[in-house]
Amino acid sequence: MNNVNVVFIVPSDLPWRYDMRRILEDRVKERSDLYELLVEFIDAEDEYPADEKAGTFLLKKYAQNMEVLNGFRDRGQKSIQEYLKKNEVLRNRIIWVKGLTGTAAKDWMEFCKNYSSEGINTGLFVLEVHNVGNIVESSNLKSISYEGNISANDIQVFNEFILNEEHGSDELWNNYIATVTACLCDQDAEISELLIRTNIFKSEPPECGLQRIAGMQKYQRRGGDEHSSHILALVRNNDENEINRRIWIAQVKILFPIIEMERNAIIKKYKTNIEYALQYNDIGQYNEKLVYPEDVELGTLIYMMHNNAPNSEYRMLYIPEQEVRDRISFLRECRNTIAHAKICNPQQVKELVTSHNSFVK
């Protein structure tokens, strides 16, 4: 709308690409006072010959008559850009070239740098490019980057909106699912949303939903680039290590704090008992004598609960509720799993998240 050609830098697996193009086309037409404005899409992979220059391609495709088509001379006084403008070859058009990479992308960007448009009347360009290096802007060519505007945090917040629609206000559970799907799907919010809507996280691992999505015809090309790190490529290649690493990152963010909050709550509730045990028993942790209850880790709590005090038939620490004793053992199991860079299974996650509030009251 500012009469400048635009380079749109996008990932090769751009989410909602068709909806995005349609919506932007509608917005441009709404804001333009030109009734005859056309937004024309060119698929570089299918329509643009690799050995042809951008200007020549445009002249052949849009010249209205043979005189204009055959009138340009490479060694003439006018550049191909000036010739196209003078003859109104691109009048009332926005040419949106999608799927540009490598040499073709560089050729089109160089062409647009030298295409000094006077607005829609002389034509404008949107170059949708990926896998290119630094973009050198000019007065005729500006760039917009998907990565520069969409962050991992944006994806997670978006996921939480979807989850509030799907599951209501179960904040902690929604936060876990939103984080896992964001870590797994990276920039692809479309796949992230679909995973949220189709995977039953309380009973199945996210890989189950991802396998179903990977088999859908609509997404056969998603993650199709060589050496792609897209989540669907990882699923098709059975890259369990990377998939689990992404889930683990999410569990570190969400489950570790849950475990720590419950440890603190348990210590606070039984602080007097723990203080007594530390005072009358020589208990060490990380090669240091424990003095303060707040420093007691889960493993040490279990040690104190299962071992007698010296010269005594009584345990160092007695916690009367079986439910709490079981929870401490469960928390240690989950913590050790995550601490050793492994992931908790869906049943463990469900137990941690759904029972958390009852243990931190």
CSV table of C-alpha atoms in Angstrom, one decimal:
chain,number,residue,atom,x,y,z
A,1,MET,CA,0.0,0.0,0.0
A,2,ASN,CA,3.1,2.3,0.3
A,3,ASN,CA,4.0,1.6,-3.4
A,4,VAL,CA,7.0,-0.5,-2.5
A,5,ASN,CA,7.9,-4.0,-3.6
A,6,VAL,CA,8.0,-6.5,-0.8
A,7,VAL,CA,10.2,-9.5,-0.1
A,8,PHE,CA,8.3,-11.8,2.3
A,9,ILE,CA,10.8,-14.2,4.0
A,10,VAL,CA,9.0,-17.3,5.1
A,11,PRO,CA,9.9,-20.8,6.2
A,12,SER,CA,9.5,-23.5,3.5
A,13,ASP,CA,6.7,-25.0,5.7
A,14,LEU,CA,4.7,-21.8,6.0
A,15,PRO,CA,1.5,-22.5,8.0
A,16,TRP,CA,-1.9,-21.6,6.5
A,17,ARG,CA,-0.2,-20.3,3.4
A,18,TYR,CA,-3.4,-20.4,1.2
A,19,ASP,CA,-5.5,-18.6,3.8
A,20,MET,CA,-2.8,-16.1,4.4
A,21,ARG,CA,-2.5,-15.2,0.7
A,22,ARG,CA,-6.3,-15.0,0.2
A,23,ILE,CA,-6.7,-12.8,3.3
A,24,LEU,CA,-3.9,-10.4,2.2
A,25,GLU,CA,-5.3,-10.3,-1.3
A,26,ASP,CA,-8.8,-9.3,0.1
A,27,ARG,CA,-7.2,-6.7,2.4
A,28,VAL,CA,-5.3,-5.1,-0.5
A,29,LYS,CA,-8.4,-4.9,-2.7
A,30,GLU,CA,-10.4,-3.4,0.2
A,31,ARG,CA,-7.9,-0.6,0.7
A,32,SER,CA,-7.4,0.1,-3.0
A,33,ASP,CA,-9.6,2.5,-5.0
A,34,LEU,CA,-8.9,0.6,-8.2
A,35,TYR,CA,-11.8,-1.6,-9.2
A,36,GLU,CA,-9.7,-3.5,-11.7
A,37,LEU,CA,-6.9,-4.4,-9.4
A,38,LEU,CA,-5.6,-7.9,-9.9
A,39,VAL,CA,-3.4,-9.9,-7.5
A,40,GLU,CA,-1.8,-12.6,-9.6
A,41,PHE,CA,0.0,-15.6,-8.1
A,42,ILE,CA,3.0,-17.2,-9.8
A,43,ASP,CA,4.3,-20.5,-8.5
A,44,ALA,CA,8.0,-20.2,-9.2
A,45,GLU,CA,8.5,-24.0,-9.0
A,46,ASP,CA,5.8,-24.8,-11.5
A,47,GLU,CA,5.6,-21.8,-13.8
A,48,TYR,CA,9.0,-20.0,-13.8
A,49,PRO,CA,11.7,-21.4,-16.2
A,50,ALA,CA,14.9,-21.7,-14.3
A,51,ASP,CA,17.0,-20.3,-17.1
A,52,GLU,CA,14.9,-17.2,-17.8
A,53,LYS,CA,15.3,-13.7,-16.4
A,54,ALA,CA,12.4,-12.2,-14.4
A,55,GLY,CA,11.9,-9.3,-16.8
A,56,THR,CA,11.8,-11.5,-19.9
A,57,PHE,CA,9.4,-13.8,-18.2
A,58,LEU,CA,7.0,-10.9,-17.2
A,59,LEU,CA,7.2,-9.5,-20.7
A,60,LYS,CA,6.2,-12.8,-22.3
A,61,LYS,CA,3.5,-13.5,-19.8
A,62,TYR,CA,1.8,-10.0,-19.7
A,63,ALA,CA,2.5,-8.2,-22.9
A,64,GLN,CA,-0.9,-7.3,-24.5
A,65,ASN,CA,0.3,-7.4,-28.1
A,66,MET,CA,3.1,-8.6,-30.4
A,67,GLU,CA,4.5,-5.1,-30.9
A,68,VAL,CA,5.2,-4.7,-27.2
A,69,LEU,CA,6.3,-8.3,-26.8
A,70,ASN,CA,8.9,-8.0,-29.6
A,71,GLY,CA,9.8,-4.3,-29.0
A,72,PHE,CA,12.3,-4.6,-26.2
A,73,ARG,CA,16.0,-4.7,-27.0
A,74,ASP,CA,18.6,-5.7,-24.5
A,75,ARG,CA,21.0,-3.1,-25.7
A,76,GLY,CA,18.5,-0.4,-26.0
A,77,GLN,CA,18.5,2.8,-23.9
A,78,LYS,CA,15.7,1.6,-21.6
A,79,SER,CA,16.1,-1.1,-19.0
A,80,ILE,CA,13.5,-3.9,-19.0
A,81,GLN,CA,12.0,-2.3,-15.9
A,82,GLU,CA,11.5,1.0,-17.7
A,83,TYR,CA,10.2,-0.7,-20.8
A,84,LEU,CA,7.6,-2.6,-18.8
A,85,LYS,CA,6.5,0.6,-17.0
A,86,LYS,CA,6.4,2.7,-20.2
A,87,ASN,CA,4.2,0.1,-22.0
A,88,GLU,CA,2.0,-0.5,-18.9
A,89,VAL,CA,2.6,-4.2,-19.1
A,90,LEU,CA,1.8,-4.7,-15.4
A,91,ARG,CA,-0.9,-2.0,-15.1
A,92,ASN,CA,-3.2,-2.5,-12.0
A,93,ARG,CA,-1.4,-5.7,-11.0
A,94,ILE,CA,0.3,-7.0,-7.9
A,95,ILE,CA,2.5,-9.9,-9.0
A,96,TRP,CA,2.9,-12.3,-6.1
A,97,VAL,CA,5.7,-14.8,-6.8
A,98,LYS,CA,5.7,-17.7,-4.3
A,99,GLY,CA,8.2,-20.5,-3.7
A,100,LEU,CA,11.3,-18.6,-4.7
A,101,THR,CA,14.7,-20.0,-3.7
A,102,GLY,CA,18.4,-19.8,-4.7
A,103,THR,CA,19.3,-18.2,-8.0
A,104,ALA,CA,15.7,-17.5,-9.0
A,105,ALA,CA,15.1,-15.6,-5.7
A,106,LYS,CA,18.2,-13.5,-6.2
A,107,ASP,CA,17.2,-12.7,-9.8
A,108,TRP,CA,13.7,-11.5,-8.9
A,109,MET,CA,15.0,-9.4,-6.0
A,110,GLU,CA,17.6,-7.8,-8.2
A,111,PHE,CA,14.8,-7.0,-10.8
A,112,CYS,CA,12.5,-5.5,-8.1
A,113,LYS,CA,15.3,-3.4,-6.6
A,114,ASN,CA,15.4,-1.6,-10.0
A,115,TYR,CA,11.7,-1.5,-10.5
A,116,SER,CA,10.7,2.0,-9.3
A,117,SER,CA,7.0,1.6,-9.2
A,118,GLU,CA,4.6,4.6,-9.2
A,119,GLY,CA,2.0,2.5,-7.5
A,120,ILE,CA,-0.6,-0.1,-8.6
A,121,ASN,CA,-0.9,1.8,-11.9
A,122,THR,CA,2.5,0.5,-12.9
A,123,GLY,CA,2.5,-2.8,-11.0
A,124,LEU,CA,4.0,-4.0,-7.7
A,125,PHE,CA,5.6,-7.2,-6.5
A,126,VAL,CA,5.5,-9.5,-3.5
A,127,LEU,CA,8.3,-12.0,-3.6
A,128,GLU,CA,7.7,-14.9,-1.2
A,129,VAL,CA,11.2,-16.4,-0.6
A,130,HIS,CA,12.8,-19.0,1.7
A,131,ASN,CA,16.3,-20.4,2.1
A,132,VAL,CA,18.0,-17.2,1.1
A,133,GLY,CA,20.8,-15.2,2.8
A,134,ASN,CA,20.7,-11.6,3.9
A,135,ILE,CA,18.3,-9.3,2.0
A,136,VAL,CA,19.7,-6.0,0.9
A,137,GLU,CA,16.9,-3.6,0.9
A,138,SER,CA,16.5,-0.5,-1.3
A,139,SER,CA,14.1,2.4,-1.8
A,140,ASN,CA,12.1,0.1,-4.1
A,141,LEU,CA,12.4,-3.1,-2.1
A,142,LYS,CA,11.6,-3.8,1.5
A,143,SER,CA,11.5,-7.1,3.4
A,144,ILE,CA,9.2,-8.7,6.0
A,145,SER,CA,10.4,-11.7,7.9
A,146,TYR,CA,8.1,-14.4,9.3
A,147,GLU,CA,10.7,-15.3,11.9
A,148,GLY,CA,11.1,-11.6,12.8
A,149,ASN,CA,7.4,-11.3,13.7
A,150,ILE,CA,6.4,-14.8,15.0
A,151,SER,CA,8.2,-16.2,18.0
A,152,ALA,CA,8.0,-19.4,20.0
A,153,ASN,CA,6.1,-17.5,22.7
A,154,ASP,CA,3.6,-16.4,20.1
A,155,ILE,CA,2.9,-20.0,19.1
A,156,GLN,CA,2.5,-21.0,22.8
A,157,VAL,CA,0.1,-18.2,23.5
A,158,PHE,CA,-1.9,-19.1,20.4
A,159,ASN,CA,-2.0,-22.7,21.6
A,160,GLU,CA,-3.4,-21.6,24.9
A,161,PHE,CA,-6.2,-19.7,23.2
A,162,ILE,CA,-7.1,-22.9,21.3
A,163,LEU,CA,-7.0,-25.0,24.4
A,164,ASN,CA,-9.3,-22.6,26.3
A,165,GLU,CA,-11.8,-23.2,23.6
A,166,GLU,CA,-11.3,-27.0,23.7
A,167,HIS,CA,-10.9,-27.8,27.4
A,168,GLY,CA,-12.0,-24.7,29.3
A,169,SER,CA,-10.0,-23.1,32.1
A,170,ASP,CA,-7.8,-26.0,33.3
A,171,GLU,CA,-4.9,-23.6,33.3
A,172,LEU,CA,-2.0,-25.9,34.4
A,173,TRP,CA,-3.0,-28.7,32.0
A,174,ASN,CA,-3.5,-26.3,29.1
A,175,ASN,CA,-0.1,-24.7,29.8
A,176,TYR,CA,1.6,-28.1,29.6
A,177,ILE,CA,-0.1,-29.1,26.3
A,178,ALA,CA,0.5,-25.6,24.8
A,179,THR,CA,4.2,-25.8,25.7
A,180,VAL,CA,4.7,-29.4,24.4
A,181,THR,CA,3.0,-28.6,21.1
A,182,ALA,CA,4.9,-25.4,20.7
A,183,CYS,CA,8.2,-27.1,21.4
A,184,LEU,CA,7.4,-30.0,19.0
A,185,CYS,CA,6.0,-28.0,16.1
A,186,ASP,CA,8.3,-25.0,16.3
A,187,GLN,CA,7.1,-22.3,13.8
A,188,ASP,CA,4.3,-24.4,12.3
A,189,ALA,CA,1.3,-23.1,14.2
A,190,GLU,CA,-1.1,-24.9,11.8
A,191,ILE,CA,0.3,-28.3,12.7
A,192,SER,CA,0.4,-27.3,16.4
A,193,GLU,CA,-3.3,-26.4,16.4
A,194,LEU,CA,-4.2,-29.6,14.6
A,195,LEU,CA,-2.2,-31.7,17.1
A,196,ILE,CA,-4.1,-30.0,20.0
A,197,ARG,CA,-7.4,-30.7,18.4
A,198,THR,CA,-6.7,-34.4,17.5
A,199,ASN,CA,-4.4,-35.8,20.2
A,200,ILE,CA,-5.7,-37.1,23.6
A,201,PHE,CA,-2.9,-35.9,25.7
A,202,LYS,CA,-4.2,-37.4,28.9
A,203,SER,CA,-4.0,-40.9,27.5
A,204,GLU,CA,-1.6,-41.0,24.5
A,205,PRO,CA,1.8,-39.5,23.7
A,206,PRO,CA,1.8,-36.6,21.1
A,207,GLU,CA,3.6,-38.9,18.6
A,208,CYS,CA,0.2,-40.7,18.1
A,209,GLY,CA,-1.4,-37.5,16.9
A,210,LEU,CA,1.6,-36.5,14.9
A,211,GLN,CA,1.6,-39.9,13.1
A,212,ARG,CA,-2.1,-39.3,12.1
A,213,ILE,CA,-1.3,-35.8,10.8
A,214,ALA,CA,1.7,-37.0,8.9
A,215,GLY,CA,-0.5,-39.5,7.1
A,216,MET,CA,-3.0,-36.9,6.0
A,217,GLN,CA,-3.0,-36.1,2.2
A,218,LYS,CA,-3.2,-32.4,2.9
A,219,TYR,CA,0.2,-32.4,4.6
A,220,GLN,CA,2.1,-34.8,2.5
A,221,ARG,CA,4.4,-32.0,1.3
A,222,ARG,CA,4.9,-30.5,4.7
A,223,GLY,CA,8.4,-31.1,6.0
A,224,GLY,CA,9.4,-32.4,2.5
A,225,ASP,CA,12.7,-30.4,2.2
A,226,GLU,CA,15.9,-32.4,2.3
A,227,HIS,CA,17.3,-32.5,5.9
A,228,SER,CA,14.2,-30.8,7.2
A,229,SER,CA,13.8,-30.4,10.9
A,230,HIS,CA,10.0,-30.0,10.6
A,231,ILE,CA,8.1,-32.1,13.1
A,232,LEU,CA,6.4,-34.1,10.3
A,233,ALA,CA,9.7,-34.9,8.8
A,234,LEU,CA,11.0,-36.2,12.2
A,235,VAL,CA,7.9,-38.4,12.5
A,236,ARG,CA,8.2,-39.9,9.0
A,237,ASN,CA,11.9,-40.5,9.7
A,238,ASN,CA,11.2,-42.0,13.1
A,239,ASP,CA,13.7,-39.6,14.7
A,240,GLU,CA,12.7,-40.5,18.3
A,241,ASN,CA,15.7,-38.8,19.8
A,242,GLU,CA,14.8,-35.3,18.4
A,243,ILE,CA,11.1,-35.7,19.1
A,244,ASN,CA,11.8,-36.8,22.7
A,245,ARG,CA,14.3,-33.9,23.1
A,246,ARG,CA,11.6,-31.4,22.2
A,247,ILE,CA,9.1,-33.0,24.6
A,248,TRP,CA,11.8,-33.0,27.3
A,249,ILE,CA,12.4,-29.3,26.9
A,250,ALA,CA,8.7,-28.7,27.5
A,251,GLN,CA,8.7,-31.0,30.5
A,252,VAL,CA,11.7,-29.2,32.0
A,253,LYS,CA,9.8,-25.9,31.6
A,254,ILE,CA,6.5,-27.1,33.1
A,255,LEU,CA,6.9,-30.3,35.2
A,256,PHE,CA,10.1,-29.4,37.0
A,257,PRO,CA,8.5,-26.3,38.7
A,258,ILE,CA,5.4,-28.5,39.6
A,259,ILE,CA,7.7,-31.0,41.3
A,260,GLU,CA,9.6,-28.3,43.1
A,261,MET,CA,6.5,-26.5,44.3
A,262,GLU,CA,5.1,-29.8,45.8
A,263,ARG,CA,8.4,-30.5,47.5
A,264,ASN,CA,8.3,-27.1,49.1
A,265,ALA,CA,4.7,-27.6,50.1
A,266,ILE,CA,5.5,-31.0,51.7
A,267,ILE,CA,8.5,-29.6,53.6
A,268,LYS,CA,6.4,-26.6,54.8
A,269,LYS,CA,3.7,-28.9,56.1
A,270,TYR,CA,6.0,-31.3,57.9
A,271,LYS,CA,8.7,-28.7,58.8
A,272,THR,CA,8.7,-29.5,62.5
A,273,ASN,CA,9.2,-33.2,62.0
A,274,ILE,CA,12.0,-32.6,59.5
A,275,GLU,CA,13.7,-30.1,61.8
A,276,TYR,CA,13.7,-32.7,64.6
A,277,ALA,CA,15.1,-35.4,62.3
A,278,LEU,CA,17.9,-33.1,61.1
A,279,GLN,CA,18.7,-32.0,64.6
A,280,TYR,CA,19.1,-35.6,66.0
A,281,ASN,CA,20.5,-37.3,63.0
A,282,ASP,CA,23.7,-36.7,61.0
A,283,ILE,CA,22.2,-36.4,57.5
A,284,GLY,CA,24.3,-35.4,54.6
A,285,GLN,CA,23.4,-34.3,51.0
A,286,TYR,CA,25.8,-33.4,48.3
A,287,ASN,CA,28.7,-34.0,50.7
A,288,GLU,CA,27.4,-31.4,53.2
A,289,LYS,CA,25.5,-31.8,56.5
A,290,LEU,CA,21.9,-30.8,56.2
A,291,VAL,CA,20.8,-28.1,58.6
A,292,TYR,CA,17.7,-26.4,57.1
A,293,PRO,CA,14.5,-28.3,56.1
A,294,GLU,CA,14.1,-26.2,53.0
A,295,ASP,CA,17.3,-27.8,51.6
A,296,VAL,CA,16.1,-31.4,51.9
A,297,GLU,CA,15.6,-33.0,48.5
A,298,LEU,CA,13.1,-35.7,47.6
A,299,GLY,CA,15.6,-38.5,47.7
A,300,THR,CA,16.7,-37.4,51.1
A,301,LEU,CA,13.1,-37.3,52.3
A,302,ILE,CA,12.7,-40.9,51.2
A,303,TYR,CA,16.0,-41.9,52.8
A,304,MET,CA,14.8,-40.4,56.1
A,305,MET,CA,11.4,-42.1,55.9
A,306,HIS,CA,12.8,-45.5,55.2
A,307,ASN,CA,15.8,-45.6,57.6
A,308,ASN,CA,15.9,-45.8,61.4
A,309,ALA,CA,17.6,-43.3,63.5
A,310,PRO,CA,20.9,-44.6,65.0
A,311,ASN,CA,20.3,-47.0,68.0
A,312,SER,CA,16.5,-46.7,67.5
A,313,GLU,CA,13.7,-48.8,66.2
A,314,TYR,CA,11.9,-45.7,64.8
A,315,ARG,CA,12.3,-44.0,61.4
A,316,MET,CA,14.3,-40.8,61.2
A,317,LEU,CA,11.2,-39.1,59.7
A,318,TYR,CA,7.6,-40.2,60.1
A,319,ILE,CA,4.9,-38.9,57.7
A,320,PRO,CA,1.6,-40.5,58.7
A,321,GLU,CA,-0.4,-40.1,55.5
A,322,GLN,CA,0.3,-43.0,53.0
A,323,GLU,CA,-1.0,-40.7,50.2
A,324,VAL,CA,1.8,-38.2,50.9
A,325,ARG,CA,4.5,-40.9,51.2
A,326,ASP,CA,3.4,-42.3,47.9
A,327,ARG,CA,3.4,-38.8,46.3
A,328,ILE,CA,7.0,-38.1,47.5
A,329,SER,CA,8.2,-41.4,45.9
A,330,PHE,CA,6.3,-40.5,42.7
A,331,LEU,CA,7.7,-37.0,42.6
A,332,ARG,CA,11.3,-38.4,43.0
A,333,GLU,CA,10.7,-40.8,40.2
A,334,CYS,CA,9.5,-38.1,37.8
A,335,ARG,CA,12.2,-35.7,38.8
A,336,ASN,CA,14.9,-38.3,38.3
A,337,THR,CA,13.5,-39.2,34.9
A,338,ILE,CA,13.6,-35.5,33.7
A,339,ALA,CA,17.0,-34.9,35.4
A,340,HIS,CA,18.5,-37.7,33.3
A,341,ALA,CA,17.2,-36.1,30.0
A,342,LYS,CA,14.4,-38.7,29.7
A,343,ILE,CA,10.6,-37.9,29.4
A,344,CYS,CA,7.8,-38.8,31.7
A,345,ASN,CA,5.1,-40.9,30.0
A,346,PRO,CA,1.5,-39.7,29.6
A,347,GLN,CA,0.3,-41.4,32.7
A,348,GLN,CA,3.0,-39.8,34.8
A,349,VAL,CA,2.3,-36.4,33.3
A,350,LYS,CA,-1.5,-36.7,33.9
A,351,GLU,CA,-0.9,-37.7,37.6
A,352,LEU,CA,1.5,-34.8,38.1
A,353,VAL,CA,-0.6,-32.2,36.5
A,354,THR,CA,-4.1,-33.2,37.6
A,355,SER,CA,-3.3,-34.0,41.2
A,356,HIS,CA,-0.9,-31.0,41.7
A,357,ASN,CA,-3.4,-28.6,43.3
A,358,SER,CA,-4.4,-31.1,46.0
A,359,PHE,CA,-0.8,-31.3,47.2
A,360,VAL,CA,0.1,-27.6,47.3
A,361,LYS,CA,-3.0,-26.3,49.3
